[in-house]
XYZ file of C-alpha atoms in Angstrom:
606
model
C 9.176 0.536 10.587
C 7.862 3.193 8.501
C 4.526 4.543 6.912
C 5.056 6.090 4.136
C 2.603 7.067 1.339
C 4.481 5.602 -1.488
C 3.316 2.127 -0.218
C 1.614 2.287 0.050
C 1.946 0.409 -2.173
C 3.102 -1.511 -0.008
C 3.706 -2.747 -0.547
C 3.308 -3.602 -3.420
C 6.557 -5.278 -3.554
C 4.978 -8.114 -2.434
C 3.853 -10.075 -5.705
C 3.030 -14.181 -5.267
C 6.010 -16.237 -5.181
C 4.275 -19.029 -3.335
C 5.153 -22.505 -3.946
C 4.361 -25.872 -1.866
C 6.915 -28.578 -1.461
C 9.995 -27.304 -2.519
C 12.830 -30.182 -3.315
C 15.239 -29.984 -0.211
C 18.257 -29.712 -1.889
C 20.509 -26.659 -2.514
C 23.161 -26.774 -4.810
C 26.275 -24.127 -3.441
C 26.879 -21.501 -6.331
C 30.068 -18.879 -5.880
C 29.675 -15.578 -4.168
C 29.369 -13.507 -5.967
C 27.895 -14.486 -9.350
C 30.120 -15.193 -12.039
C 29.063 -14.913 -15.645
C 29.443 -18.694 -15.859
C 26.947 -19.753 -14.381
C 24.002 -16.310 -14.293
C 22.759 -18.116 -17.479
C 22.441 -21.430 -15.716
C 20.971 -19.970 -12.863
C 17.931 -17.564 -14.819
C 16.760 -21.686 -15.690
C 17.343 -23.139 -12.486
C 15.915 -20.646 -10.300
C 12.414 -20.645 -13.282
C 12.587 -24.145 -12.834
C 12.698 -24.628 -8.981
C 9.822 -22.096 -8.841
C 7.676 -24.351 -10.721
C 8.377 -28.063 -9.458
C 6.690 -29.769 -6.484
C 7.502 -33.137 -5.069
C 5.976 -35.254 -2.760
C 8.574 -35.372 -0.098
C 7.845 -37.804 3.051
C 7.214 -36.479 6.346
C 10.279 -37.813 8.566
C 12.516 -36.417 5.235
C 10.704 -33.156 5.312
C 11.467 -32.531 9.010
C 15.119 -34.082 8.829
C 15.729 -31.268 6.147
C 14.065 -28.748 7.929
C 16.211 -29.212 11.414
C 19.059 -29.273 8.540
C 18.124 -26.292 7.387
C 17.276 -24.344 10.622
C 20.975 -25.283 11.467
C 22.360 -24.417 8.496
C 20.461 -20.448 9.039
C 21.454 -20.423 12.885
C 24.781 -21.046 12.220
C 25.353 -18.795 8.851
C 22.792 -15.865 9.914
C 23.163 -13.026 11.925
C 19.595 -10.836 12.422
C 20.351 -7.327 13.236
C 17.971 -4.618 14.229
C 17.437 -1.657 11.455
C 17.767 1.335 13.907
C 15.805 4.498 13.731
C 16.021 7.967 14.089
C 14.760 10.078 16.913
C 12.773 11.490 14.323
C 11.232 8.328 13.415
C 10.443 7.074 16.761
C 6.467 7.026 16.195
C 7.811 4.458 13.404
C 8.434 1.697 16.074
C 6.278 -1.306 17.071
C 4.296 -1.120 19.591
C 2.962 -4.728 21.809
C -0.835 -5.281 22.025
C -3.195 -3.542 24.682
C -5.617 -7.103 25.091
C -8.739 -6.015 26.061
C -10.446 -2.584 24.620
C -9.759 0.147 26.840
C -12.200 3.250 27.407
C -11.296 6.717 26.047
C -12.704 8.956 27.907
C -10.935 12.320 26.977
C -12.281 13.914 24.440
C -12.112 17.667 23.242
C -15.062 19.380 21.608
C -18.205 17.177 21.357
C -18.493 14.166 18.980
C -21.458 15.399 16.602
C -24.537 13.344 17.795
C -25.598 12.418 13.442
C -22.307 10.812 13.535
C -22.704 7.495 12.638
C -21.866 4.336 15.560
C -19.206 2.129 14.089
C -15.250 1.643 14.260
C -12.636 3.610 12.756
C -10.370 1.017 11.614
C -6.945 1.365 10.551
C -3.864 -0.983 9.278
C -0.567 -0.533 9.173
C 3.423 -1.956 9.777
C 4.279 -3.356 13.374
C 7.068 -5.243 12.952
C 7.271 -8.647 15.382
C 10.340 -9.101 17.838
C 11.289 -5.209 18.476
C 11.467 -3.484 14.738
C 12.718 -4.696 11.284
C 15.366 -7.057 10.620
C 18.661 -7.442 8.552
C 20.554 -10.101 7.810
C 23.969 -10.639 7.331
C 25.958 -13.614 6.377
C 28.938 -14.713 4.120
C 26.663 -14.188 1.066
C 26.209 -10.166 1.942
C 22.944 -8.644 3.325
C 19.785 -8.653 3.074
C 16.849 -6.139 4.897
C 13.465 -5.592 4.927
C 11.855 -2.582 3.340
C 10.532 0.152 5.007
C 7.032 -1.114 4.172
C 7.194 -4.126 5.549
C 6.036 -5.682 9.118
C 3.340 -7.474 10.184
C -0.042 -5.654 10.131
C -1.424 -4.350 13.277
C -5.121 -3.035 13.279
C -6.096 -0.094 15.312
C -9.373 0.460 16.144
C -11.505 3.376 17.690
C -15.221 2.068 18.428
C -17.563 4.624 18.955
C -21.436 3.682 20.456
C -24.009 5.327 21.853
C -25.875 5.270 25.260
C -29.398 5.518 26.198
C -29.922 8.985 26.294
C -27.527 10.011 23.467
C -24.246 9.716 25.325
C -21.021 8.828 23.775
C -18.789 5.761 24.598
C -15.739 4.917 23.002
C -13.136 2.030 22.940
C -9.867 1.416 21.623
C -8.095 -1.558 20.793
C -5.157 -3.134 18.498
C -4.465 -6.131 17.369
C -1.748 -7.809 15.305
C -3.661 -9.576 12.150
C -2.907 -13.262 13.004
C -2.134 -14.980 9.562
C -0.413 -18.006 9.028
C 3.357 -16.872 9.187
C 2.830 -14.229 12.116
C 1.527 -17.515 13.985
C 4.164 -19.335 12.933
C 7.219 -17.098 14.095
C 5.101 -16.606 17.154
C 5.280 -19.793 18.078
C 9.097 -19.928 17.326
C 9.632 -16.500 19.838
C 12.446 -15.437 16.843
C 12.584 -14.589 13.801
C 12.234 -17.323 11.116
C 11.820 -15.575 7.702
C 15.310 -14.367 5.889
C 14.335 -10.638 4.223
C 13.914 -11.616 0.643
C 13.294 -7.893 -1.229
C 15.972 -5.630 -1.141
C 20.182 -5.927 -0.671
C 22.775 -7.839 -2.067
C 21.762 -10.169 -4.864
C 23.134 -13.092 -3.876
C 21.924 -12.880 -0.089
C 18.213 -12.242 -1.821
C 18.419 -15.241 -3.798
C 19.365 -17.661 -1.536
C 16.875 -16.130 1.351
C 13.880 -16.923 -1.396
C 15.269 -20.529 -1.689
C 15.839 -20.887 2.280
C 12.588 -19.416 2.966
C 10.805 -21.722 0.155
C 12.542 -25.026 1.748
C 11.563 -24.402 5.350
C 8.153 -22.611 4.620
C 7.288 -23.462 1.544
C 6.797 -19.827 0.393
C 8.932 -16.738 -0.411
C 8.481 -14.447 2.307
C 6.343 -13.507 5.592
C 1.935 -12.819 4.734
C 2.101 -9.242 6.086
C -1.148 -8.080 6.002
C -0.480 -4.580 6.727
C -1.734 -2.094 3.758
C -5.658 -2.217 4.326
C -9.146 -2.957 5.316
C -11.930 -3.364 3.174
C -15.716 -4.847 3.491
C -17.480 -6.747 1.065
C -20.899 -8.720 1.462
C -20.644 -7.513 5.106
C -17.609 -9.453 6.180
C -14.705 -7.251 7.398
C -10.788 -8.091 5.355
C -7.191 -7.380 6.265
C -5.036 -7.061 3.224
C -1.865 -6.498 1.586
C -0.084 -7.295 -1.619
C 1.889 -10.641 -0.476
C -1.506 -13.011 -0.129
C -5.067 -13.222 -0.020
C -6.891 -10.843 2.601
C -7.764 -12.785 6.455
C -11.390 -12.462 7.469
C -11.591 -10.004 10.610
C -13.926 -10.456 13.553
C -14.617 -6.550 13.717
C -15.515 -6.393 16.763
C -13.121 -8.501 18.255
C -10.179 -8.019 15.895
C -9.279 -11.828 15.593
C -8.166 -12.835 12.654
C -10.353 -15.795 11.477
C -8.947 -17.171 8.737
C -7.784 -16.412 4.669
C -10.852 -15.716 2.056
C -9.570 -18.398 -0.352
C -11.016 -19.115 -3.557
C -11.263 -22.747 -5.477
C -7.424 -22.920 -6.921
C -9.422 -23.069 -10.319
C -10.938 -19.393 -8.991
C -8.254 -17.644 -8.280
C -4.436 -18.583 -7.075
C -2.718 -15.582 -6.577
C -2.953 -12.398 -3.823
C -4.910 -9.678 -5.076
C -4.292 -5.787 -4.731
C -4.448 -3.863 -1.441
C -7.502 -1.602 -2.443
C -10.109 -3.913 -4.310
C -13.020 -1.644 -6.267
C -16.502 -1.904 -5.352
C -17.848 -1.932 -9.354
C -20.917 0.739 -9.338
C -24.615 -0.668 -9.691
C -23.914 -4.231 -9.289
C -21.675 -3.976 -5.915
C -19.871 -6.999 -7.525
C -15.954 -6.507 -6.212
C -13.344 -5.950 -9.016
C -9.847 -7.224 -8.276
C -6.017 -7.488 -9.946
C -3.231 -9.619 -8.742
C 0.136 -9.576 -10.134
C 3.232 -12.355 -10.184
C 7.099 -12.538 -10.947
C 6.212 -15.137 -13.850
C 3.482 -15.450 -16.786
C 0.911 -14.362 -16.380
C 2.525 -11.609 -14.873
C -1.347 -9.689 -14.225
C -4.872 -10.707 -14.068
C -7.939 -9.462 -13.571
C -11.029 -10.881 -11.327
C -14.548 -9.821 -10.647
C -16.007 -11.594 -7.576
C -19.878 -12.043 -7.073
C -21.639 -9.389 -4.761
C -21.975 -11.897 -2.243
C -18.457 -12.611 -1.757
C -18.866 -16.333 -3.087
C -17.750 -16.880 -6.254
C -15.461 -15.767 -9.299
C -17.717 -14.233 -11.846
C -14.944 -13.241 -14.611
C -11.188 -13.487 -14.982
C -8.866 -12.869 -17.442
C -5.237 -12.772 -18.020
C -4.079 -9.062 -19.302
C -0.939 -10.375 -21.298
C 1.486 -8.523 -19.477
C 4.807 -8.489 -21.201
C 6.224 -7.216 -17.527
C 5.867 -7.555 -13.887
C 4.562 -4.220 -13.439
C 3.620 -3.182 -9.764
C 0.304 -2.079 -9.474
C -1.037 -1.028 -6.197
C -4.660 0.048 -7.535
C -7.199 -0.563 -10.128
C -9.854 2.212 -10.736
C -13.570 1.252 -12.096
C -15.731 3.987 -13.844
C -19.372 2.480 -14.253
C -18.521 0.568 -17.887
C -14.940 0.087 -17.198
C -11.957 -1.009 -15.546
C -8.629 1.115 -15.787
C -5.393 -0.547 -15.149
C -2.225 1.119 -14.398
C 0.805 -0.568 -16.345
C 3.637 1.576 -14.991
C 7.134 1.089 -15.038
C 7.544 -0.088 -11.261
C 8.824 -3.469 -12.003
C 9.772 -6.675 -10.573
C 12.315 -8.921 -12.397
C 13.837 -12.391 -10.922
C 16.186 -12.472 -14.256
C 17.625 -8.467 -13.057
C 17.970 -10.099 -9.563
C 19.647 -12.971 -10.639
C 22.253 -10.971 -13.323
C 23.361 -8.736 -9.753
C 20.693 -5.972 -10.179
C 17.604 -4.793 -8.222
C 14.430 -7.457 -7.789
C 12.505 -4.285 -7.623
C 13.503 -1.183 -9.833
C 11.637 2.061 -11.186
C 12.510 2.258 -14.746
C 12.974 5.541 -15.480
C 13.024 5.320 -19.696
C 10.165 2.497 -19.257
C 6.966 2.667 -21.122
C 4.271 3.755 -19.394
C 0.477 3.304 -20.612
C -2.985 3.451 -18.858
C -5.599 0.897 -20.225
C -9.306 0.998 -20.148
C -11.442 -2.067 -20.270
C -14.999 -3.134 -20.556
C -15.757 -4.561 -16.696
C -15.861 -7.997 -18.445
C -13.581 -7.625 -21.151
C -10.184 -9.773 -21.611
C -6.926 -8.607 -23.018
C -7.908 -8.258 -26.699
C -10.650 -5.641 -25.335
C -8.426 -3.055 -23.902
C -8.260 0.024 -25.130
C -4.333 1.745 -24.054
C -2.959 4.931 -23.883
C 0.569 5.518 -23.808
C 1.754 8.360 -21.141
C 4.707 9.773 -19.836
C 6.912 7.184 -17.674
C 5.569 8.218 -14.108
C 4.765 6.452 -11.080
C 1.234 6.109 -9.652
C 0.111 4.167 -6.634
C -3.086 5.347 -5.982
C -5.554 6.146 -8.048
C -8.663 9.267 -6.460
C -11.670 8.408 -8.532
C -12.304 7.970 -11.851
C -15.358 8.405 -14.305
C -16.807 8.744 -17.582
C -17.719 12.235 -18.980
C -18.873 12.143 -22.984
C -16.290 10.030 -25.094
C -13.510 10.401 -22.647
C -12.770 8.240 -19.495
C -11.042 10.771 -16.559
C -8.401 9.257 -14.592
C -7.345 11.693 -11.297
C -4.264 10.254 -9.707
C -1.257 11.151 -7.333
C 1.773 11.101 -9.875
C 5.665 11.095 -9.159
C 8.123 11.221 -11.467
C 10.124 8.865 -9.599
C 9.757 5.991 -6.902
C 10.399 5.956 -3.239
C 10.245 1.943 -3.747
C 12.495 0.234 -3.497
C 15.007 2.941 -2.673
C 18.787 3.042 -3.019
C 20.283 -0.367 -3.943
C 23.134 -0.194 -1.556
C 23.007 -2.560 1.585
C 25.914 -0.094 3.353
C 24.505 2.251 6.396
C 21.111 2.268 4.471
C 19.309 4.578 6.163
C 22.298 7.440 5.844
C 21.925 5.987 2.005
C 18.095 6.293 2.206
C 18.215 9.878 2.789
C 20.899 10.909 0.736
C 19.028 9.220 -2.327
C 15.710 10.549 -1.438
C 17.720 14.284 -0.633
C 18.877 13.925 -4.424
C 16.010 12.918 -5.712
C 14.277 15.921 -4.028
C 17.043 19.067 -5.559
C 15.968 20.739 -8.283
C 17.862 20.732 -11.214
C 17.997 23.430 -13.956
C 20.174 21.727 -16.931
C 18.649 19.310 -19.445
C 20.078 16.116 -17.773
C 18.188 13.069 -16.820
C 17.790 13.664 -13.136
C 14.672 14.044 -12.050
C 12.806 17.725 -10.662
C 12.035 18.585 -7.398
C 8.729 16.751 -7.617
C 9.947 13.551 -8.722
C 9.635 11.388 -5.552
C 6.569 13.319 -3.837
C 3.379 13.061 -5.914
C 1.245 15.737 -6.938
C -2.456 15.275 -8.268
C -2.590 14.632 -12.074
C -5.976 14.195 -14.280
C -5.747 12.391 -17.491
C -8.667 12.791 -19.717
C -8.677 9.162 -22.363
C -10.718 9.578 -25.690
C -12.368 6.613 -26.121
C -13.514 7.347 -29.623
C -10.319 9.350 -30.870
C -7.832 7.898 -28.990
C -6.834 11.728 -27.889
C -5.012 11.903 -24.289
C -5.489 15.522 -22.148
C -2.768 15.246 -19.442
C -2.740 17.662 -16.570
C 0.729 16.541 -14.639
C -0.047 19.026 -11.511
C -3.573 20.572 -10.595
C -3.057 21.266 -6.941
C 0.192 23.113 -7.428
C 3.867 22.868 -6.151
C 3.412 24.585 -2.482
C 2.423 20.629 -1.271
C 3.570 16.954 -2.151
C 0.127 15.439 -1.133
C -0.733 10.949 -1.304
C -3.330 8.632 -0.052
C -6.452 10.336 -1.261
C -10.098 9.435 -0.156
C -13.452 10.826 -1.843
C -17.409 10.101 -0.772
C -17.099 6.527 -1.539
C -20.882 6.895 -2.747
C -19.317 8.902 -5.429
C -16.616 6.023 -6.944
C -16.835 5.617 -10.331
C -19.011 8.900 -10.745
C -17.930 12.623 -11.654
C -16.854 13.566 -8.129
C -16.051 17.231 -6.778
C -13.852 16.726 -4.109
C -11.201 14.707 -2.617
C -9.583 14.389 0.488
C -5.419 13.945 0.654
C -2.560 13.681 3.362
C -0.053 16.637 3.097
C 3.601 15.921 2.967
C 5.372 17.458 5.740
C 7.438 20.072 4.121
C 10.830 19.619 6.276
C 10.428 16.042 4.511
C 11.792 17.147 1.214
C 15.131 17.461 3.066
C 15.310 13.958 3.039
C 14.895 12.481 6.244
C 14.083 8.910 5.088
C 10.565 8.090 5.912
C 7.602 10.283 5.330
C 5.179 11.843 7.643
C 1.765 14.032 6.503
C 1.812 17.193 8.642
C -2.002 18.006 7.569
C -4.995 17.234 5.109
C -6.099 19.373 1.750
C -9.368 19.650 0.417
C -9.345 19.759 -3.306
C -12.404 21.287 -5.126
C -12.219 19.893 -8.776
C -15.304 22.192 -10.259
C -13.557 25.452 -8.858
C -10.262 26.868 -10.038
C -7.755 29.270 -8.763
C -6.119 31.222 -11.061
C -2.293 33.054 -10.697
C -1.900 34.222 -13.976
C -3.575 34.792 -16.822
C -1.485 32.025 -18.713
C -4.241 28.597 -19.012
C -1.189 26.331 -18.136
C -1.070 27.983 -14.619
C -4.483 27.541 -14.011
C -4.918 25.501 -10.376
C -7.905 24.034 -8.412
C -9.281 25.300 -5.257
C -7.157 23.562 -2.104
C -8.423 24.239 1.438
C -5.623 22.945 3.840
C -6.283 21.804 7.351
C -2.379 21.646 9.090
C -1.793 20.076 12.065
C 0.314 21.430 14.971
C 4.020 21.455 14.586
C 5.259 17.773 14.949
C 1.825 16.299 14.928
C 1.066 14.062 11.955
C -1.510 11.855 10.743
C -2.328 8.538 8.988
C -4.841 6.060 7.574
C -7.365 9.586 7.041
C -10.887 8.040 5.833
C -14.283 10.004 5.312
C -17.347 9.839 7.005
C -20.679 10.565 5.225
C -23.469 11.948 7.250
C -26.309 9.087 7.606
C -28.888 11.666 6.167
C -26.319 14.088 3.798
C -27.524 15.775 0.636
C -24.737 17.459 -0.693
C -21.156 15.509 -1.254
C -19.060 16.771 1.373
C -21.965 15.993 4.159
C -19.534 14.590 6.222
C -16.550 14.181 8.103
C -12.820 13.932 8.076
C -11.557 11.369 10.835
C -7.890 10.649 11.095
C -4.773 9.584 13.430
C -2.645 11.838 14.554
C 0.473 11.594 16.753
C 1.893 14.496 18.926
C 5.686 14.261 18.784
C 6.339 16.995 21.242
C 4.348 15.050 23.870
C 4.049 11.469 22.192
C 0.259 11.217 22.112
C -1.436 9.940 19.896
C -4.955 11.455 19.340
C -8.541 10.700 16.722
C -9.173 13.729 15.380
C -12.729 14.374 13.283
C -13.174 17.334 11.123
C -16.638 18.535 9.480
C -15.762 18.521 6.086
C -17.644 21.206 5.230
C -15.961 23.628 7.403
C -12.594 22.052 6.840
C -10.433 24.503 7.922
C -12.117 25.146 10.962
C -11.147 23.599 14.478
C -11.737 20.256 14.407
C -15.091 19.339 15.878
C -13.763 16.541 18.550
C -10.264 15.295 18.960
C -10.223 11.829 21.506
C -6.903 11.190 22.909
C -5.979 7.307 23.029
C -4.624 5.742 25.819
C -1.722 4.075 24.158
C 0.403 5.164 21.334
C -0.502 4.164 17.822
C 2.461 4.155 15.199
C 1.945 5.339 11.875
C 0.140 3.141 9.385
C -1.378 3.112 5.882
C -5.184 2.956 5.268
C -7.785 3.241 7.237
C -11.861 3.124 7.140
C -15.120 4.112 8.908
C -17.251 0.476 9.004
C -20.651 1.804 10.149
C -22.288 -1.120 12.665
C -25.748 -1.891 13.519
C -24.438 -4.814 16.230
């Protein structure tokens, strides 16, 4: 279904409920919970997540045909419809072979780097997302979820300087989306978000057939590191990508004794030792550790367990060149809530809410934290260390657009009305949230290491744009950057319309400020804004750094967009120094190519 930029955190919802070898035996509890037996059931469901038997083969297959039965027979899989609106939201089936573009506007700059503008994102298997519906209630999957598709524009050079470029898809082939492809239906039950009792009995169902929770997606990311090529999202480890060819050749898996969880959907590349800094969160102790894997991609250097006292959803860990700064926000995951009838997923809204900054190889007694207002962050733009104080630049929301509303009933109808809500402004002193609640806005925090002193600027870009996924230089990560690169909210969004599109790209200038009044507090930053026609929108935006650039914005801007009007789907690159100019080439695709979540330039010499 849907891209959306709070997922961006994808996904995100997605923490490591894996377990092999499940006992096949389900004992029947009453629909719906009674108080009776919720305290029984917090144990039993702890305990089954944490036993493993050795089960025979024949038995294992006898339950499993048991089982399949039992789901055929209860189970009814229903298509989540969409919008007219939200059409670009569908799946789409894979091309095979590249095809050749060969319409392009403007000229492709001839310094612009050869290599493949990659980009991930939803594409749901067997026509769109699923619900479920059986005597136990409903069950869906989140907007967020279906299996990842890459999309990739190659662009190579000629003797003689002439362009060529290909495009391609390709669905990322881990171990589940082989497995329901091999079925030709689906297999998995949705196990996030509807009625309680539905989501607890689709995690045990799922568990005894599969042996784990729910479906790998694989649909938030892309990522190098020690020049092999990953597909990633929150749910599992990332699959190895052929980058050329797009298969999917296997899971990057560590020695069990390494590291036995998934790890987060945007990894950190830590600066001067190009060693890759990781986080992975669970539903039970340790709820959140830490990992720093070797620059060469083969080993576990350092790990340590944070001491979480929560499962806190954390989409993105930032590195400075000393540190590591983790995100403890109160986006939280909680099998005990599930089990007592309430929301597996939920966005505290009186939560605690604290940023922590740690030495790159410190443990949990090392971490220095600052407590902040309860907000929600999914991805972090850059941060660095200037004197005593560590800066932190984020896109904050008051609020979350994960999970959404609770209700199962007409949930789309719901989805808007909650987001519509969440959207109004509101003038009294009551606890609903501001206009900006759901859409983020840039925010800077500046940490005193020394004092413990927090600077907190909540909006620096102003309230004319919601803005999300934000990309800088990536030579400049971890150093004092001045710009950064965001997608634009469409503005006819805040109406509510359920699933968010970007309608352009702003250009923030950090080092130059715009001010309205003479009042500090309404001080701004420079924004340059690059819109896109009406009903074109873009995703997975990544920049391009000239081969031989000086200054940091040598470079370009290269993003999908998607014509509504026309439904075309176009690569459009923009000189990022003369943003707000035309841009410089814009190469229609031959097929059309949903929205999606990240993407990346992955320069190639072969």
């Amino acid at each position: 279904m849907a891209a959306n930029s709070y997922a961006l955190l994808q996904v995100v919802t997605k923490c490591s409920l894996q377990r092999p070898s499940l006992p096949p035996k389900l004992e029947h509890s009453k629909n719906p919970l009674s108080s009776t037996f919720k305290p029984i059931l917090l144990k039993e469901v702890d305990h089954f997540l944490n036993i493993s038997l050795d089960v025979p083969k024949a038995i294992k297959d006898t339950s499993f045909n048991l089982l399949e039965a039992f789901v055929d027979f209860i189970y009814e899989f229903v298509d989540q419809p969409l919008l007219p609106c939200q059409s670009n939201f569908a799946p789409v089936e894979e091309i095979g072979e590249a095809t050749t573009v060969e319409i392009v506007e403007g000229k492709i700059p001839d310094d612009f780097p050869e290599g493949v503008y990659i980009r991930n994102g939803p594409n749901p298997l067997f026509g769109g997302l699923k619900s479920t519906r059986s005597i136990f209630g409903e069950s869906r999957h989140m907007w967020v979820e279906g299996e990842g598709m890459l999309h990739a524009l190659y662009l190579n050079k000629e003797n003689g300087g002439k362009w060529k470029t290909f495009y391609k898809n390709k669905h990322v082939q881990t171990d589940s989306y082989n497995m329901e492809k091999d079925r030709n239906k689906p297999g998995f039950l949705p196990a996030i978000q509807g009625d309680s009792p539905a989501i607890l009995l689709s995690y045990l169902l799922n568990v005894l057939r599969f042996g784990v929770i729910d479906k790998y997606l694989s649909n938030t990311n892309v990522f190098e590191h020690a020049n092999k090529y990953y597909s990633i999202a929150e749910n599992h480890m990332p699959q190895e990508i052929d980058i050329h060819s797009l298969q999917t050749q296997g899971n990057w898996n560590f020695p069990s004794e390494s590291w036995n969880r998934p790890f987060t959907s945007h990894p950190k590349k830590a600066p001067g030792t190009g060693e890759l800094v990781i986080i992975g969160i669970d539903a039970k102790k340790p709820y959140f550790e830490l990992g720093v894997i070797s620059a060469d991609g083969k080993k576990m250097v350092h790990k340590a367990d944070l001491m979480f006292d929560r499962c806190a959803v954390c989409h993105e860990i930032g590195v400075s060149q000393r540190y590591n700064v983790i995100m403890n926000f109160p986006l939280t995951i909680d099998i005990s809530r599930l089990v007592l009838g309430g929301q597996l997923m939920k966005f505290e809204k009186d939560g605690y809410a604290r940023i922590g900054i740690m030495p790159r190889y410190g443990d949990a007694n090392s971490i220095k934290w600052f407590e902040v207002d309860p907000c929600c962050v999914f991805h972090i733009i850059n941060c660095f260390e200037h004197n005593d104080e560590v800066v932190v630049r984020a896109c904050r929301a008051r609020q979350s657009v994960i999970p959404g509303p609770s209700s199962s009933v007409n949930h789309l109808e719901k989805l808007s009305k909650w987001i519509k809500r969440e959207t109004s402004s509101i003038d009294d002193d009551s606890d609903e949230f501001t206009k900006e609640s759901t859409f983020p806005r840039v925010c800077e925090w500046r940490l005193n290491m020394k004092t413990g002193e927090i600077k907190e600027k909540k909006n620096l870009s102003g309230d004319e744009f919601a803005m999300e996924f934000p990309i800088i230089n990536e030579k400049f990560s971890g150093f004092r950057n001045k710009f950064a690169y965001l997608q634009v909210v469409e503005s006819t969004e805040l109406s509510g319309s359920g699933f968010t599109r970007f309608g352009g790209l702003v250009k923030l200038h950090f080092e130059e400020k715009k001010t309205f009044n003479m009042d500090e507090e309404d001080e701004l930053i420079k924004a340059e804004y690059h819109m896109f026609p009406k009903n074109t929108f873009c995703s997975g935006t990544s920049f391009v750094p000239k081969p031989e650039g000086i200054d940091e914005d040598d470079g370009w801007i290269i993003t999908f967009t998607h014509n509504e009007n026309e439904n075309i789907s176009q690569v459009c690159i923009i000189d990022a120094k003369k943003f707000t100019k035309e841009p410089v080439a814009i190469i229609t695709i031959s097929s059309r190519v949903p929205y999606g979540f990240h993407g990346a330039f992955m320069p190639l010499t072969s």
